[in-house]
CSV table of C-alpha atoms in Angstrom, one decimal:
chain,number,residue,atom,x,y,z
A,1,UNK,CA,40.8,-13.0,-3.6
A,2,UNK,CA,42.3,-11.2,-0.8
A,3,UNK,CA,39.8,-11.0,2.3
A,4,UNK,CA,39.9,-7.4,3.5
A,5,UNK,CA,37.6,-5.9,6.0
A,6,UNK,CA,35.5,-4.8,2.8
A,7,UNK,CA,35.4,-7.5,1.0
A,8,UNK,CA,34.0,-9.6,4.4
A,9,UNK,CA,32.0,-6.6,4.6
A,10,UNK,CA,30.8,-6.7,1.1
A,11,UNK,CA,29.8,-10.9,1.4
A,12,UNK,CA,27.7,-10.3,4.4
A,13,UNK,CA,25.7,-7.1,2.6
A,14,UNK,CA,25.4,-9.1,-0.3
A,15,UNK,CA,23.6,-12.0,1.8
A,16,UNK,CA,21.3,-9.5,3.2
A,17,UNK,CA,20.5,-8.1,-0.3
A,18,UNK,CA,19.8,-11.0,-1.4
A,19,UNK,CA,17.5,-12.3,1.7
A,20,UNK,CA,15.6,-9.0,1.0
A,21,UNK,CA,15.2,-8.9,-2.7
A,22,UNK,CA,14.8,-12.9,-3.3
A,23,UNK,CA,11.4,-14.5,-2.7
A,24,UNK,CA,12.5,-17.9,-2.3
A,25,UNK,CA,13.9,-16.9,0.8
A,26,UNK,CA,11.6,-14.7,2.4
A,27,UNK,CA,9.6,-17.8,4.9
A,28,UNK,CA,12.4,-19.8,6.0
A,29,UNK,CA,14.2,-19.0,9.9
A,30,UNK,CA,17.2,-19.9,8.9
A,31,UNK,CA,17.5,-17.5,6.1
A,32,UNK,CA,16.5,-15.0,8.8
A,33,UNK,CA,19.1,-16.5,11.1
A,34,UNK,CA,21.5,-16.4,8.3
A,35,UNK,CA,20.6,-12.4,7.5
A,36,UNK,CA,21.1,-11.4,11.0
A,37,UNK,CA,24.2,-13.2,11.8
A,38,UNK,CA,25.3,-11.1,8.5
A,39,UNK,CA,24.4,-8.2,9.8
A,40,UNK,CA,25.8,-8.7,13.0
A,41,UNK,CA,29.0,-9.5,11.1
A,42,UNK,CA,28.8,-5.9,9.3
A,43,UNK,CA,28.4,-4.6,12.5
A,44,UNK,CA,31.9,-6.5,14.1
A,45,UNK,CA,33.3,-5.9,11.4
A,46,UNK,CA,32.4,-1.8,10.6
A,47,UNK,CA,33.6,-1.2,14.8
A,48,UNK,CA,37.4,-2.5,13.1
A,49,UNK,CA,37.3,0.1,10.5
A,50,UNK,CA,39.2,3.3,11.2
A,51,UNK,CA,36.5,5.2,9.8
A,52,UNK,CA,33.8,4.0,11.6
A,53,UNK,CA,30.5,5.2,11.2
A,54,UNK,CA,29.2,3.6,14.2
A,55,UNK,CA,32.2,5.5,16.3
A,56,UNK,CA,32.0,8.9,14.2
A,57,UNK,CA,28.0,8.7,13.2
A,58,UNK,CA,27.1,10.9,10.1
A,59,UNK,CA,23.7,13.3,10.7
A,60,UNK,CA,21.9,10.4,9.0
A,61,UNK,CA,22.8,7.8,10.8
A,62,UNK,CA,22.6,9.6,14.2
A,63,UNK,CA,19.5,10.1,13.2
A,64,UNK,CA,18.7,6.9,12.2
A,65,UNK,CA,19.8,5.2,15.2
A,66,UNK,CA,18.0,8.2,17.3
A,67,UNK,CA,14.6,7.4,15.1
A,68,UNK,CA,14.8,3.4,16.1
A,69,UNK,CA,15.8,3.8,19.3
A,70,UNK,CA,12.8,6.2,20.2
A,71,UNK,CA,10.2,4.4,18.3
A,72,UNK,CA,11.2,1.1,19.3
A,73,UNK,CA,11.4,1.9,22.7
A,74,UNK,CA,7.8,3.5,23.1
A,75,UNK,CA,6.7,0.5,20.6
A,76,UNK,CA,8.1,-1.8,23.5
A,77,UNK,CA,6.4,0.2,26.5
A,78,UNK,CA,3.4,0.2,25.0
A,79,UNK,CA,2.6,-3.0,23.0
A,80,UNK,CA,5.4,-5.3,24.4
A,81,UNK,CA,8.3,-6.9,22.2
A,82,UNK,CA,5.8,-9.0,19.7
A,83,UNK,CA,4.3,-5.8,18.0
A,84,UNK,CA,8.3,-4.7,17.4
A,85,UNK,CA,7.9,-7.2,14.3
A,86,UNK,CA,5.9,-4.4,12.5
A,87,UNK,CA,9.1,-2.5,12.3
A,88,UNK,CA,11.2,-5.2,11.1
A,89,UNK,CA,11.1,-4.0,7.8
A,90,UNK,CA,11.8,-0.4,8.3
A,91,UNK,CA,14.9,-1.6,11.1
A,92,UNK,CA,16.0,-3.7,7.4
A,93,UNK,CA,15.8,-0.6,5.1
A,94,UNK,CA,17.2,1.5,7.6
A,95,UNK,CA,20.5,-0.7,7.9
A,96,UNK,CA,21.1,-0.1,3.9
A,97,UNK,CA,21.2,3.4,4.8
A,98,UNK,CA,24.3,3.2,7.6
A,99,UNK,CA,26.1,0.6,5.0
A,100,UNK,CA,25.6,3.5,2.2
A,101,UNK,CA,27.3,6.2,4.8
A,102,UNK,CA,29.9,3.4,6.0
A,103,UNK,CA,30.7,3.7,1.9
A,104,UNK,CA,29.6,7.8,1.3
A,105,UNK,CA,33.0,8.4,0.4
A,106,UNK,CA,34.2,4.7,-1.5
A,107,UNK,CA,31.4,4.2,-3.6
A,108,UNK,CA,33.5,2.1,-5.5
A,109,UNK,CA,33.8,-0.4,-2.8
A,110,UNK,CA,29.9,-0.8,-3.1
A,111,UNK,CA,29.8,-1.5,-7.1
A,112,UNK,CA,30.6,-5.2,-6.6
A,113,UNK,CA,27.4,-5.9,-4.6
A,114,UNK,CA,25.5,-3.8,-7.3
A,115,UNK,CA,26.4,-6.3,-9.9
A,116,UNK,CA,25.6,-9.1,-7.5
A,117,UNK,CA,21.7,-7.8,-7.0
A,118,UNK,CA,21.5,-7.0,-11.2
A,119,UNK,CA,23.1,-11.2,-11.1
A,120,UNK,CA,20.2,-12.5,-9.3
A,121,UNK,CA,18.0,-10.2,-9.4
A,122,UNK,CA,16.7,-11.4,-12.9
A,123,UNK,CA,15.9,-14.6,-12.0
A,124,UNK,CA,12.7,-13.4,-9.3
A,125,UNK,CA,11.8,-10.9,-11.9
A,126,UNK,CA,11.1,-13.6,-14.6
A,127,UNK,CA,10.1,-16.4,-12.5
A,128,UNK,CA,7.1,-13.8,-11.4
A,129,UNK,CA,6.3,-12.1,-14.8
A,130,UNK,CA,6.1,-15.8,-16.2
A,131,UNK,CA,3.6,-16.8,-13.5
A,132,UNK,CA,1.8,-13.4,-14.1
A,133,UNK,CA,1.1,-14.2,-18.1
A,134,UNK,CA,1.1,-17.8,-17.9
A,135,UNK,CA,-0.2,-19.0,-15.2
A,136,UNK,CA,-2.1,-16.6,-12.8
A,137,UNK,CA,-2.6,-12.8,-13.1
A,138,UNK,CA,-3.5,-12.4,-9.4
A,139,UNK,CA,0.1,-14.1,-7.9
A,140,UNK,CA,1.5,-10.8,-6.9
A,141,UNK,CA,-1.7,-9.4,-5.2
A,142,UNK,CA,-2.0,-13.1,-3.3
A,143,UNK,CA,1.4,-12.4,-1.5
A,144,UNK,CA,0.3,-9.0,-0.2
A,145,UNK,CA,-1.1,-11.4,2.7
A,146,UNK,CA,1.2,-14.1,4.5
A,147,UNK,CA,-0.9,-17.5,4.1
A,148,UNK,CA,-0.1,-21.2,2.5
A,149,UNK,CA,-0.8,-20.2,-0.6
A,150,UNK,CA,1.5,-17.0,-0.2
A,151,UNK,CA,4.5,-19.6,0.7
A,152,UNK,CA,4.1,-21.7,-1.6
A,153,UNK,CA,4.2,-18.8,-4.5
A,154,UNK,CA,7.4,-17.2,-2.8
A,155,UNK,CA,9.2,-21.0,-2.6
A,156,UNK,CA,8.7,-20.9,-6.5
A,157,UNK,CA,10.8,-17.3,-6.7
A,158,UNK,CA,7.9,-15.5,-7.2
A,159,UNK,CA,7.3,-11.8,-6.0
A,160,UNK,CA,4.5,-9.4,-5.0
A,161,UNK,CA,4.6,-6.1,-3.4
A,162,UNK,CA,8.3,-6.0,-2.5
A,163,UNK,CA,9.5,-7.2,-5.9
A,164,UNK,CA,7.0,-4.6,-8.0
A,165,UNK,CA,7.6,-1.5,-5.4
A,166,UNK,CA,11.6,-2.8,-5.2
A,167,UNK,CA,11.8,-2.8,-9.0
A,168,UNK,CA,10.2,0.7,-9.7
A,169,UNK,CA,12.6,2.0,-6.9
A,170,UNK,CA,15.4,0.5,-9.1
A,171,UNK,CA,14.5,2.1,-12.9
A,172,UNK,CA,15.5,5.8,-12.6
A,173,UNK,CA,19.5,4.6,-11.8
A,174,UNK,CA,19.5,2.0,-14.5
A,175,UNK,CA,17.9,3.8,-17.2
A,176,UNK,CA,20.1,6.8,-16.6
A,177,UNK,CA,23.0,4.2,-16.8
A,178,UNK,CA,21.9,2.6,-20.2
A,179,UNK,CA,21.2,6.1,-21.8
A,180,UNK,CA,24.8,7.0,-20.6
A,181,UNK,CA,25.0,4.5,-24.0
A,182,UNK,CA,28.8,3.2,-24.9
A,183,UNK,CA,30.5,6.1,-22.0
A,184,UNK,CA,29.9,2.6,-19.4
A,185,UNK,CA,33.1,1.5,-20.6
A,186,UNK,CA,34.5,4.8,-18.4
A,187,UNK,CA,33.3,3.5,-15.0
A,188,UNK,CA,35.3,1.0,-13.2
A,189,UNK,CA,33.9,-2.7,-13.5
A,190,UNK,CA,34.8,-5.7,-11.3
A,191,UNK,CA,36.9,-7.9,-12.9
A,192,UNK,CA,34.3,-10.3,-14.8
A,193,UNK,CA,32.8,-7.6,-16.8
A,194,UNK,CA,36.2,-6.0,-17.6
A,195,UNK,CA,36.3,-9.5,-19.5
A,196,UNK,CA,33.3,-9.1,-20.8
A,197,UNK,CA,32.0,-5.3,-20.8
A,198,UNK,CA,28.6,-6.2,-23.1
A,199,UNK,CA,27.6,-8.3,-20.2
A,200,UNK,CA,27.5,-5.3,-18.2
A,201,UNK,CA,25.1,-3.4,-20.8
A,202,UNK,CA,23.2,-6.5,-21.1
A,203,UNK,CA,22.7,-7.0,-17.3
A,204,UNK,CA,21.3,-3.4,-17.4
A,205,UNK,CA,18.8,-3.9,-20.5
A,206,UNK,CA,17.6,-6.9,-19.0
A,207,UNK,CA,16.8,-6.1,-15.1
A,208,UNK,CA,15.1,-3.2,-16.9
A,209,UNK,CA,13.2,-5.2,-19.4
A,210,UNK,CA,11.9,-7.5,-16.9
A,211,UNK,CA,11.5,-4.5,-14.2
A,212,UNK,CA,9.1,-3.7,-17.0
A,213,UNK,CA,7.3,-6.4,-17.3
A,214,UNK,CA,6.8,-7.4,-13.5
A,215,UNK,CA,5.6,-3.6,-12.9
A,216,UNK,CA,2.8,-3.8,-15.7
A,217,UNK,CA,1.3,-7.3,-15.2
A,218,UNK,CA,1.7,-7.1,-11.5
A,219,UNK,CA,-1.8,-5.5,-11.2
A,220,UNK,CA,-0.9,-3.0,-8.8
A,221,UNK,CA,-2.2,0.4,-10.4
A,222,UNK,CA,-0.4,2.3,-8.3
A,223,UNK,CA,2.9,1.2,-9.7
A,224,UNK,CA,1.9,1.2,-12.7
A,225,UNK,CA,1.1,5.7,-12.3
A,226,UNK,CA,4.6,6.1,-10.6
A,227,UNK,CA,5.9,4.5,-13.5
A,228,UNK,CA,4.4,6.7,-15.9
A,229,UNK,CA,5.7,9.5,-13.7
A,230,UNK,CA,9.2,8.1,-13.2
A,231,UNK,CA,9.5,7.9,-17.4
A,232,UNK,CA,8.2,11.2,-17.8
A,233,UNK,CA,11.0,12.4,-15.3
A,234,UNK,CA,14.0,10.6,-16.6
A,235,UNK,CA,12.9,11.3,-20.5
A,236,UNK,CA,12.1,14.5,-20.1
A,237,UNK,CA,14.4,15.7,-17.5
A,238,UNK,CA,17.9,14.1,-19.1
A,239,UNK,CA,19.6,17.2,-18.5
A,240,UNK,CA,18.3,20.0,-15.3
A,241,UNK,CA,16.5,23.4,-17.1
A,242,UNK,CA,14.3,25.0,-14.8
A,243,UNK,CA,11.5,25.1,-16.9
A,244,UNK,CA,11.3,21.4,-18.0
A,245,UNK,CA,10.9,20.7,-14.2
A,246,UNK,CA,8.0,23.0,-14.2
A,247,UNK,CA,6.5,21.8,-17.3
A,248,UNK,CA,7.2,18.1,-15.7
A,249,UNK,CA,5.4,19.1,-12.9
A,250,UNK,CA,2.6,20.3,-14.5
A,251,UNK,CA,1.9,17.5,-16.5
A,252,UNK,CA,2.6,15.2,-13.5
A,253,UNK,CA,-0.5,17.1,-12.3
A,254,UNK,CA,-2.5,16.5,-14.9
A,255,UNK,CA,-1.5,12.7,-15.1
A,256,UNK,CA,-2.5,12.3,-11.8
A,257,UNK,CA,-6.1,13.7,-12.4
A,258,UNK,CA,-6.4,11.9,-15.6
A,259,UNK,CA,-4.1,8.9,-14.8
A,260,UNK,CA,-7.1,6.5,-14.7
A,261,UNK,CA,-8.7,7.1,-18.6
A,262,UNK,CA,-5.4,7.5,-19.7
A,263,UNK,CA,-4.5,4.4,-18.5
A,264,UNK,CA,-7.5,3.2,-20.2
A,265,UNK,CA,-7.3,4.5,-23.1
A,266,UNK,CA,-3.6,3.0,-23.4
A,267,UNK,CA,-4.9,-0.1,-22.7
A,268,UNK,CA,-7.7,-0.2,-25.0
A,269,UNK,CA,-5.2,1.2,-28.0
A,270,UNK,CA,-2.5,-2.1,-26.3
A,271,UNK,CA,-6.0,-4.3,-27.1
A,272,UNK,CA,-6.4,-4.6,-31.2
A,273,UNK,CA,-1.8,-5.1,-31.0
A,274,UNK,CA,-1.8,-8.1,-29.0
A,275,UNK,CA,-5.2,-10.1,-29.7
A,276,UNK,CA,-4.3,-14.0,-30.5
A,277,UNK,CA,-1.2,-13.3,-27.8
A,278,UNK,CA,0.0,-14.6,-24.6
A,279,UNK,CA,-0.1,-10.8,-23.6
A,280,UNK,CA,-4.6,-10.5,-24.6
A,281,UNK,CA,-5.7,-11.9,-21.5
A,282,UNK,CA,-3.5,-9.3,-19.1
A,283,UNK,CA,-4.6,-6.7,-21.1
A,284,UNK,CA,-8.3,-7.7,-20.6
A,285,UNK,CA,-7.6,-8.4,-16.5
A,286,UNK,CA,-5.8,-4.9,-16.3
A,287,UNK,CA,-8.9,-3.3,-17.7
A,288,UNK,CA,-11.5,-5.6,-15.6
A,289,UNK,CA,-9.0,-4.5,-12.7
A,290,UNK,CA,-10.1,-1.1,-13.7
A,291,UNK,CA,-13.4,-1.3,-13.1
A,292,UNK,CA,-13.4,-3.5,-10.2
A,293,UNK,CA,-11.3,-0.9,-8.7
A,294,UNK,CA,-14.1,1.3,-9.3
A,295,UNK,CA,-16.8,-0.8,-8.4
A,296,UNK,CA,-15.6,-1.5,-5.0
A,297,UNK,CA,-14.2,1.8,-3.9
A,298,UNK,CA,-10.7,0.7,-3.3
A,299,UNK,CA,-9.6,4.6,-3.9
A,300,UNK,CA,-12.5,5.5,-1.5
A,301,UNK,CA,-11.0,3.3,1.1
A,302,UNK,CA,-7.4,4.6,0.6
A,303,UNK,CA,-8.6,7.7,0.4
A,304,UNK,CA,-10.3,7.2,4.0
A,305,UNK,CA,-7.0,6.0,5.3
A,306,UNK,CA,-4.8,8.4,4.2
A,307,UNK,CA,-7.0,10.7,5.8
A,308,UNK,CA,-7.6,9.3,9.0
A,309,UNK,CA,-3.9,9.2,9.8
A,310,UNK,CA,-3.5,12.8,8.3
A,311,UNK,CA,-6.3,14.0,10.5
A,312,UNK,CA,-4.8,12.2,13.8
A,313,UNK,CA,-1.5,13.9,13.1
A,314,UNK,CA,-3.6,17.2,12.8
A,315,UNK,CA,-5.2,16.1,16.7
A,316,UNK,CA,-1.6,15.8,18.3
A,317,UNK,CA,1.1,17.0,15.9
A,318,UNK,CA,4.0,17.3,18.4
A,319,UNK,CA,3.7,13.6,19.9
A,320,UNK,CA,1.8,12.0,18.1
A,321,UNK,CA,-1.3,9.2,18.9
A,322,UNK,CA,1.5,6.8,19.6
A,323,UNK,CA,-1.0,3.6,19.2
A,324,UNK,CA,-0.9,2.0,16.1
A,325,UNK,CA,-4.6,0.7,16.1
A,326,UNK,CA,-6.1,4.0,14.7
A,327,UNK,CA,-3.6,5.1,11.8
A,328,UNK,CA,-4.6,4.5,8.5
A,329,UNK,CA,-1.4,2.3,8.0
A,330,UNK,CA,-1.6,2.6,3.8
A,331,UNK,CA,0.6,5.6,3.5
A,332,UNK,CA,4.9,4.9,5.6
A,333,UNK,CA,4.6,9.1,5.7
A,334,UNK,CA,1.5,9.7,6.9
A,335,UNK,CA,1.4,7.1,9.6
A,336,UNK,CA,4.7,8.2,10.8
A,337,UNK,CA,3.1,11.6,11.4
A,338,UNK,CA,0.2,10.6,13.1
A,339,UNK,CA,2.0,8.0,15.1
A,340,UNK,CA,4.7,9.7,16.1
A,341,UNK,CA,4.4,13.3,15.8
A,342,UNK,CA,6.1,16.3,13.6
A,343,UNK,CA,9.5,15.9,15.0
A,344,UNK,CA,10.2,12.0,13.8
A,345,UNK,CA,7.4,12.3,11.1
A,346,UNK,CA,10.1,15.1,9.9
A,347,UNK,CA,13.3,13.0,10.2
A,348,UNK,CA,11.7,9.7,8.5
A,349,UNK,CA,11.3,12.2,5.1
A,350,UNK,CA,14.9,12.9,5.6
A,351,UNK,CA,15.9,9.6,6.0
A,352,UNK,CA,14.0,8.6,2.8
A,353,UNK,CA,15.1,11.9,0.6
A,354,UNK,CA,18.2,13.0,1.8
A,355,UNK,CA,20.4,11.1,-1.0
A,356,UNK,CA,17.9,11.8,-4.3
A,357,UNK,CA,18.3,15.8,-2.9
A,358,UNK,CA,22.0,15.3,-2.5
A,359,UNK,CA,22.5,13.7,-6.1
A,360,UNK,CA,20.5,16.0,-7.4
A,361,UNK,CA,22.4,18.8,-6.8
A,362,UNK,CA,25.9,16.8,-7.6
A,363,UNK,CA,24.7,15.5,-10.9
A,364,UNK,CA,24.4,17.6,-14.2
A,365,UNK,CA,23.8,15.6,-17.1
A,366,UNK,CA,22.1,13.4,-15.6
A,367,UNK,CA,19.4,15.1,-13.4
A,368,UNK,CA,16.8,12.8,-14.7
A,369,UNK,CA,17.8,9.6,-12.8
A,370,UNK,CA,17.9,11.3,-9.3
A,371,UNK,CA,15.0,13.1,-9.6
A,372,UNK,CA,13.0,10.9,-10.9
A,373,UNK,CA,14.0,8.4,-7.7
A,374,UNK,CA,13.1,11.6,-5.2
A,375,UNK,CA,9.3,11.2,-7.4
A,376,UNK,CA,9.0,7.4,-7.1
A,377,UNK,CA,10.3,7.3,-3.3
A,378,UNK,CA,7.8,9.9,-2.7
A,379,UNK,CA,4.8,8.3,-4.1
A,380,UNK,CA,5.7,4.8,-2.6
A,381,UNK,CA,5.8,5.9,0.8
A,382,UNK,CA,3.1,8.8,0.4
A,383,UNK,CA,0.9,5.9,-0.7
A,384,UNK,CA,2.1,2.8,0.8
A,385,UNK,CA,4.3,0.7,3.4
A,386,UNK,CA,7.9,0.4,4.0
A,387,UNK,CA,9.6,-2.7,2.7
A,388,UNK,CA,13.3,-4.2,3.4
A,389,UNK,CA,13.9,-3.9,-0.7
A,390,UNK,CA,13.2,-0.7,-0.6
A,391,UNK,CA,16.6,-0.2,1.7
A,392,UNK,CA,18.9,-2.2,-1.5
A,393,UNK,CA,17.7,-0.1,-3.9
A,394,UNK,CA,18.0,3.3,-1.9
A,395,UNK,CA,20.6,3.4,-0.5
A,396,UNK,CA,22.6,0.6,-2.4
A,397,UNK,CA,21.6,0.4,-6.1
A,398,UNK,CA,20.8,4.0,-6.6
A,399,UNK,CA,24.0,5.7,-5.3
A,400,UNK,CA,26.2,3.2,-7.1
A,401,UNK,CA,24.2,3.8,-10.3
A,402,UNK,CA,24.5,7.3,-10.1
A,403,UNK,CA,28.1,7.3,-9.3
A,404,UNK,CA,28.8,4.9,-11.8
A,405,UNK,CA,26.9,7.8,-13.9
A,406,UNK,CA,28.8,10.3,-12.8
A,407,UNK,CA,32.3,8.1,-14.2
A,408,UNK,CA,30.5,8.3,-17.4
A,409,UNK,CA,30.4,12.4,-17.5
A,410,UNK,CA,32.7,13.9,-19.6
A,411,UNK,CA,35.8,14.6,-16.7
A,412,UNK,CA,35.0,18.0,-16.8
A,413,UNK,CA,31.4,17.8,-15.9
A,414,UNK,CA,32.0,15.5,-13.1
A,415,UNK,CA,31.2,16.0,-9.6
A,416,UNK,CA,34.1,15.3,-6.9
């Protein structure tokens, strides 16, 4: 193997994907050392390209680099450098998106690290859905918290927040790929699955089939509504028609007002199917979860935080509070609004919706895979935190995905 500039380039992103998507490595400093001496690397190594993003920055990335180095700045003033860890991973998901503009225009060069993350990404994936039905139903919602017990899970390869959140941010492209059906043989593969193209199908089928799984034990409701929403989306919106995207909205409406007895009644149907199965007990926890969720007001309190950083954008909507201490710190969007005010609020949603939009409008036959990404990005950070995963499957897994998708067009519905 020849070692280009891209292919150097291409071995150090795949080490960050790989520290960010992989729980076995998420505690130990020298993995950290490892990922930014990799990224440092990029870095050295994008300054030799003649196409430099870094010398010739894209709007996004200007406005990238102008977004850290304002908030990280003020973040410094005012709380010093140890409350800069907060934005460690944003600063991560944020360098996926200058790798994706480094590559805007050789998409190609990006669709061996793709096939990397669908490699590996497997083997978190079952590790935690195995753990989840076998052995203990509340793994994923232990690791929201860094403790012992939260290191010793992740040394086992198994996943909470970032895995679920990273996996639902991963679906749309896939699906869209797989119901692209026998046209995958159109789009250029790397050289192992040229020698084997069903490993290529099968890599799909099974990074969804787990993605699956890990979403709907992982007793994170949330996930499991954007799910439902992200489905309705790609199913239903194969091809664009203007009113199938009103229809989808209005029953995205209506599944968010009814999302919780739906979900019930689903799961009470799911109940009589899978009695004397390893799948009973999850299906009883995911209805206790329910109720407990009821019980003791976890949508209240969200509710409360979403509003309190909503209102505190409201009291200073130019600046922003600044301080992190008031913010309701359960919605990326929000928070970034109240914190820092209408102006960065503003470019953070561009940074996160820019390439869904852009796909959007490129893609015709397959309108449901990008859209259906803009829906799930928006409800992840409308409703939750930024995570470094977040940054693979963004701004590394979708775009290959959907320009692998667009390969698969008939040539004359192909965008350029």
């Amino acid at each position: 193997m020849r070692l280009t500039n891209t292919t150097l380039q291409n071995l150090a992103i795949s080490y960050v994907c790989l520290w960010a998507t992989a729980p076995v490595l998420a505690y130990g400093t020298e993995y950290r050392i490892l990922a930014i001496l990799a990224v440092v690397i990029w870095v050295g190594l994008e300054l030799g390209r003649s196409r430099s993003i870094i010398k010739r920055p894209t709007l996004p990335v200007a406005l990238t680099l102008i977004f850290i180095g304002y908030t990280g700045f003020l973040e410094f003033m005012l709380s010093g450098a140890v409350d800069l860890l907060s934005h460690l991973q944003l600063w991560i998901m944020l360098f996926f998106l200058l790798v994706h503009q480094s590559r805007r225009d050789d998409m190609q060069s990006l669709v061996p690290v793709f096939w990397f993350v669908l490699a590996t990404l497997p083997l978190w994936l079952f590790f935690t859905s195995y753990t989840l039905i076998n052995v203990d139903p509340h793994a994923a919602r232990t690791l929201v918290r860094s403790s012992e017990e939260a290191k010793r899970l992740t040394g086992q390869g198994i996943g909470g927040y970032s895995l679920v959140y990273g996996a639902l941010l991963m679906l749309p492209g896939l699906f869209g790929m797989v119901l692209a059906g026998r046209r995958l043989e159109r789009a250029r593969l790397p050289y192992l699955l040229k020698l084997a193209p069903r490993l290529a199908q099968g890599l799909l089928l099974l990074n969804i089939a787990l993605g699956l799984m890990v979403i709907l034990t992982a007793g994170f409701t949330i996930a499991v509504v954007i799910l439902m929403f992200a489905l309705l989306c790609i199913f239903f919106l194969k091809r664009y028609s203007a009113w199938r995207v009103m229809l989808a909205c209005f029953f995205a409406v209506l599944a968010l007002i009814l999302y919780r007895p739906l979900l019930e009644w689903a799961l009470l149907s799911l109940q009589p199917l899978v009695e004397d199965t390893a799948f009973s007990h999850k299906v009883r926890d995911l209805l206790v979860s329910l109720h407990i969720d009821e019980a003791v007001g976890t949508v209240e309190d969200r509710a409360e935080r979403y509003m309190r950083s909503l209102i505190l954008f409201l009291e200073s909507p130019f600046f922003g509070v600044l301080v992190v201490d008031d913010v309701g710190k359960h919605s990326e969007i929000l928070d970034t609004y109240a914190r820092w005010g209408i102006v960065f609020g503003s470019i953070f949603v561009y940074l996160i919706s820019f390439l869904p939009m852009r796909e959007m409008r490129k893609l015709t036959s397959n309108f449901g895979a990008p859209f259906a990404t803009l829906v799930v990005v928006a409800f992840i950070f409308g409703l939750n935190n930024a995570f470094s995963a977040a940054g693979v499957m963004l701004y590394i897994m979708f775009p290959v995905a959907t320009y692998l998708l667009a390969r698969m067009e008939p040539r004359e519905l192909r965008y350029a």
